[in-house]
PDB file of C-alpha atoms in Angstrom:
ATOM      1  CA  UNK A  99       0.000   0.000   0.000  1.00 59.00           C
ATOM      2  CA  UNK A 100       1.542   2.941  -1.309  1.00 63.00           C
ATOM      3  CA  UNK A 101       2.168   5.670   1.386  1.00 69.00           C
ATOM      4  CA  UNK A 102       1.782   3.655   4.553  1.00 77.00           C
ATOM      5  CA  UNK A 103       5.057   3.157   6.734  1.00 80.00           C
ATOM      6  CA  UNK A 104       5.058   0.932   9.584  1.00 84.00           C
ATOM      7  CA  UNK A 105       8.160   1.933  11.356  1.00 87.00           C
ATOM      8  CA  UNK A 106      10.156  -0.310  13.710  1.00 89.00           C
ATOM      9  CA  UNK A 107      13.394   1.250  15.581  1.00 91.00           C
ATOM     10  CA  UNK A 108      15.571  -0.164  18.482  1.00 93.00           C
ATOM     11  CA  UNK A 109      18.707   1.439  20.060  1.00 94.00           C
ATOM     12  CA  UNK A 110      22.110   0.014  18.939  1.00 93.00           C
ATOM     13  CA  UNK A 111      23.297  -2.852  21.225  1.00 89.00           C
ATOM     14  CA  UNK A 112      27.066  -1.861  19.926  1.00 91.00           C
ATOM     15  CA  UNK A 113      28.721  -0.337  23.840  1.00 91.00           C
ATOM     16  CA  UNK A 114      28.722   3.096  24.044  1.00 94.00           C
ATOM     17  CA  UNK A 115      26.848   3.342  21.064  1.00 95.00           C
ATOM     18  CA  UNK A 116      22.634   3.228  21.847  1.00 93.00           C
ATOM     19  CA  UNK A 117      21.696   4.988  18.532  1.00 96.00           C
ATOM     20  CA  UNK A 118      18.164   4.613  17.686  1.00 95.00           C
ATOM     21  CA  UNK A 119      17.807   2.480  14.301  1.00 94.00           C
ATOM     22  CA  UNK A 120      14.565   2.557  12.238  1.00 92.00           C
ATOM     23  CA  UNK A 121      13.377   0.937   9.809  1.00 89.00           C
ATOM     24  CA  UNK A 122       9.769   0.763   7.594  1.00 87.00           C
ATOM     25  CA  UNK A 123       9.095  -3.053   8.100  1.00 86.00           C
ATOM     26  CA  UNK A 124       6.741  -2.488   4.461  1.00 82.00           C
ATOM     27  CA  UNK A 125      10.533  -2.078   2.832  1.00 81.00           C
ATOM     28  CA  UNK A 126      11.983  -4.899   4.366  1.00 75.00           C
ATOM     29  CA  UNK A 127      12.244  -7.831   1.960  1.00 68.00           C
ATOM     30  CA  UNK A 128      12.732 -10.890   1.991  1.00 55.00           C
ATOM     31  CA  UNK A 129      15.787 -12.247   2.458  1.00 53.00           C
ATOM     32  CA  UNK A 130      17.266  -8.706   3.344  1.00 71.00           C
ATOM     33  CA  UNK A 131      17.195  -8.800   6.834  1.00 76.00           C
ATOM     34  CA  UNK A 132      20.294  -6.374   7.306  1.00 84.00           C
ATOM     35  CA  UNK A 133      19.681  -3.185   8.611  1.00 89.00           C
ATOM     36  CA  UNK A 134      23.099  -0.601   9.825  1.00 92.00           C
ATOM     37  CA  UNK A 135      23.490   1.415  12.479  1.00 95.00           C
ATOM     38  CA  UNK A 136      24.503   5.356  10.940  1.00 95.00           C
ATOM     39  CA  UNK A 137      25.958   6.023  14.233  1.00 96.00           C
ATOM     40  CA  UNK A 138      28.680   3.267  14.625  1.00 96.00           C
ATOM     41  CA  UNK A 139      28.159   0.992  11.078  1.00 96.00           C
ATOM     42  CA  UNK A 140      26.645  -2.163  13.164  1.00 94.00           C
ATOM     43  CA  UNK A 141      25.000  -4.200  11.124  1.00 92.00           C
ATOM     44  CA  UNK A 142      22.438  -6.428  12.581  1.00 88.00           C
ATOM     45  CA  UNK A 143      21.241  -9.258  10.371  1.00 86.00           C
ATOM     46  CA  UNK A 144      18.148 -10.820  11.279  1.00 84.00           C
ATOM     47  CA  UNK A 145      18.025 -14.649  11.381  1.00 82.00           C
ATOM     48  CA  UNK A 146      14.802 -16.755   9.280  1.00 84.00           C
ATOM     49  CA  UNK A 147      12.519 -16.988  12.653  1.00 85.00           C
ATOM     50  CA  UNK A 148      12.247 -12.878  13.549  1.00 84.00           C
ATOM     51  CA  UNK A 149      12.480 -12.148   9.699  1.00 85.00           C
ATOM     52  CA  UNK A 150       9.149 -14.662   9.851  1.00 87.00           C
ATOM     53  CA  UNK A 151       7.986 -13.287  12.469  1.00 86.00           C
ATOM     54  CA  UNK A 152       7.880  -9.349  11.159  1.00 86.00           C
ATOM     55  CA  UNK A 153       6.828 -10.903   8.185  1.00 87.00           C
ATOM     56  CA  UNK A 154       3.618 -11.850  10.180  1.00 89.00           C
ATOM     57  CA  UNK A 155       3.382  -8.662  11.816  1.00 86.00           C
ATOM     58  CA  UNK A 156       3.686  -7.096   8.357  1.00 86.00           C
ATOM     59  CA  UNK A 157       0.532  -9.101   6.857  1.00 89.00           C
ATOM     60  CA  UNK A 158      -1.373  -8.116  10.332  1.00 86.00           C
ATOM     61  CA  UNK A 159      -0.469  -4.570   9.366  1.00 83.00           C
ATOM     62  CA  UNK A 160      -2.298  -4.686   5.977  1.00 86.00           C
ATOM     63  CA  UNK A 161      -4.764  -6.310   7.127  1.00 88.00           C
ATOM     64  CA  UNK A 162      -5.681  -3.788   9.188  1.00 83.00           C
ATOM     65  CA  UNK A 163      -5.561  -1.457   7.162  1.00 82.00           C
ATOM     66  CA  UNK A 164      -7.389  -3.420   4.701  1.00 87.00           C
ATOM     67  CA  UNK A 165     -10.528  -3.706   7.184  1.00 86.00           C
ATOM     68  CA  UNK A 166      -9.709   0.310   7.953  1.00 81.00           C
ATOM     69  CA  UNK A 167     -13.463   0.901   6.720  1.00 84.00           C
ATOM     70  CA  UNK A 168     -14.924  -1.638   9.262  1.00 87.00           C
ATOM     71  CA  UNK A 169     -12.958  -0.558  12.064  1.00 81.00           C
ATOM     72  CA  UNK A 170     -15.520   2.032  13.536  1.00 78.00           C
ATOM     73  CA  UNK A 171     -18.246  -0.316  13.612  1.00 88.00           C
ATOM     74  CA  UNK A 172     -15.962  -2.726  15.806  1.00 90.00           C
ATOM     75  CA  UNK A 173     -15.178  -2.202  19.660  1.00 90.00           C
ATOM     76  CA  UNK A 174     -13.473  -3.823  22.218  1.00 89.00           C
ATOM     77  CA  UNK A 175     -15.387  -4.050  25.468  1.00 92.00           C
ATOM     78  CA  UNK A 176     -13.241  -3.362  28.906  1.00 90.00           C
ATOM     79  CA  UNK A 177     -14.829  -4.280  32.373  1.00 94.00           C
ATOM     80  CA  UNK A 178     -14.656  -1.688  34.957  1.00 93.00           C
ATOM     81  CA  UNK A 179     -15.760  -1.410  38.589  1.00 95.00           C
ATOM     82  CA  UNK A 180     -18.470   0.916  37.424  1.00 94.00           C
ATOM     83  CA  UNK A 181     -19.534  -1.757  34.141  1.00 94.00           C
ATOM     84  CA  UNK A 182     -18.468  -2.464  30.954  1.00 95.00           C
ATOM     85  CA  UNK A 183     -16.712   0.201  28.038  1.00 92.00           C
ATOM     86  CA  UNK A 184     -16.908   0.113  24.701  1.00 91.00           C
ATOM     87  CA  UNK A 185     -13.276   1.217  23.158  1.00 87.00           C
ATOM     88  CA  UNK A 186     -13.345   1.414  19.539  1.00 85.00           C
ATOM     89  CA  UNK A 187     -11.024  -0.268  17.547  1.00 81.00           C
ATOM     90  CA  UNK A 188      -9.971   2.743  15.653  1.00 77.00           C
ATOM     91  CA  UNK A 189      -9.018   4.456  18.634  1.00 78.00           C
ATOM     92  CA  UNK A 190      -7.474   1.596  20.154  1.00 76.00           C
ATOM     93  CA  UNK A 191      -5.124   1.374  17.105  1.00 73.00           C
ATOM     94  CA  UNK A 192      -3.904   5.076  17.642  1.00 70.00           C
ATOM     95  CA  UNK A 193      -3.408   4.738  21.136  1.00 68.00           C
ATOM     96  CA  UNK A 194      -1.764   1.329  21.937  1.00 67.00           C
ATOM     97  CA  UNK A 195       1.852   0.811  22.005  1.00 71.00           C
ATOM     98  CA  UNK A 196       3.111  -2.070  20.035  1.00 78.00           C
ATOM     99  CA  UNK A 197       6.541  -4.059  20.763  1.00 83.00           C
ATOM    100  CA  UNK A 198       8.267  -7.042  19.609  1.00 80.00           C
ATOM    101  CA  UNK A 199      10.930  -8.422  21.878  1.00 83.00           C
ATOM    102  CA  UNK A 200      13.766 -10.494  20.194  1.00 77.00           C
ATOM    103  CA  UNK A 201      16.643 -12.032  22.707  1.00 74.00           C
ATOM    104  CA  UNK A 202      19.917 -13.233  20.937  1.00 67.00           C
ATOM    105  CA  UNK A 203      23.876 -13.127  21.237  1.00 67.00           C
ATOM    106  CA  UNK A 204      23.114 -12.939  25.458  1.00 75.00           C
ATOM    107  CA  UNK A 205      21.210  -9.924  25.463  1.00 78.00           C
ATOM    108  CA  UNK A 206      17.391  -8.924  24.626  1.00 83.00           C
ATOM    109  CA  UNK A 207      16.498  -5.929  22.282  1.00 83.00           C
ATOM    110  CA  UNK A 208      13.318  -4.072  22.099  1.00 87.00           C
ATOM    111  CA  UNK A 209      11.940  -3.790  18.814  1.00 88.00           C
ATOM    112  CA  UNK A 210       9.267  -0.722  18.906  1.00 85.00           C
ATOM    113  CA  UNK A 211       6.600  -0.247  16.358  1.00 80.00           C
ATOM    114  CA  UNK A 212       4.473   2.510  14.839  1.00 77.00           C
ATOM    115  CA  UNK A 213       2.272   2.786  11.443  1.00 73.00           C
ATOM    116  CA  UNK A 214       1.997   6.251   9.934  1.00 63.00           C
ATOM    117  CA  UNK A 215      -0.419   6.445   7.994  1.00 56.00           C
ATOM    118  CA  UNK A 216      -1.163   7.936   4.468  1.00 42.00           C
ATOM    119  CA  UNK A 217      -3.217  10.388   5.395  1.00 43.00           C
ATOM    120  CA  UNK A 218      -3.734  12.276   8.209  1.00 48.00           C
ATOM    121  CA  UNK A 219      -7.145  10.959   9.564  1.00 46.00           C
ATOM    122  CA  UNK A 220      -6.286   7.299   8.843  1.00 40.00           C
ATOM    123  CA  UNK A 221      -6.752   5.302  11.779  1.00 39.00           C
ATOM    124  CA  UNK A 222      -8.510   8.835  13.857  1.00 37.00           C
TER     125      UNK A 222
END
């Protein structure tokens, strides 16, 4: 889908180095699981099993997006103390943080995750 960016960044594991790396997962191809580091030149090279597993998170993304039109007749309800809310899924989508976790090489990396949309009231 033309326009749409899902955007994934982490901070560089290199010491000393912690620069934030992004990404648009929608870019990533297969088999070109290499992204750098413009700080320090790290390269990180995703293995078959994450690559599969943004892959997944990839489709979800379309999906999504693909339903977009559907979305505000959809809700998710919440119980409270004082009864049950209604949260649409629209505004769920703009307000939850998403996060993939990968742990490899003796140390665990936080992969976070946001789509920006086409236009500006996609997914308002």
């Amino acid at each position: 889908m033309p326009g749409l960016r899902a955007l994934i960044d982490f901070s560089c594991a290199e010491d000393g180095c912690g620069q934030p790396i992004q990404f648009n997962l929608l870019d990533l191809r297969a088999g070109e699981g290499v992204v750098t580091c413009e700080r320090c030149r790290q390269s990180y090279d995703f293995d078959d099993e994450f690559l599969d597993k943004l892959n997944k998170l990839r489709v979800l993304i379309l999906a999504v997006k693909d339903a977009e039109d559907i979305l505000g007749d959809c809700s998710v309800g919440v119980a409270t103390a004082n009864g049950e809310i209604k949260l649409p899924y629209k505004l769920l989508l703009t307000r939850l943080n998403t996060q993939i976790t990968f742990a490899g090489s003796g140390k665990t990396m936080d992969f976070h995750f946001r789509v920006e949309p086409l236009a500006g009231e996609t997914f308002r």
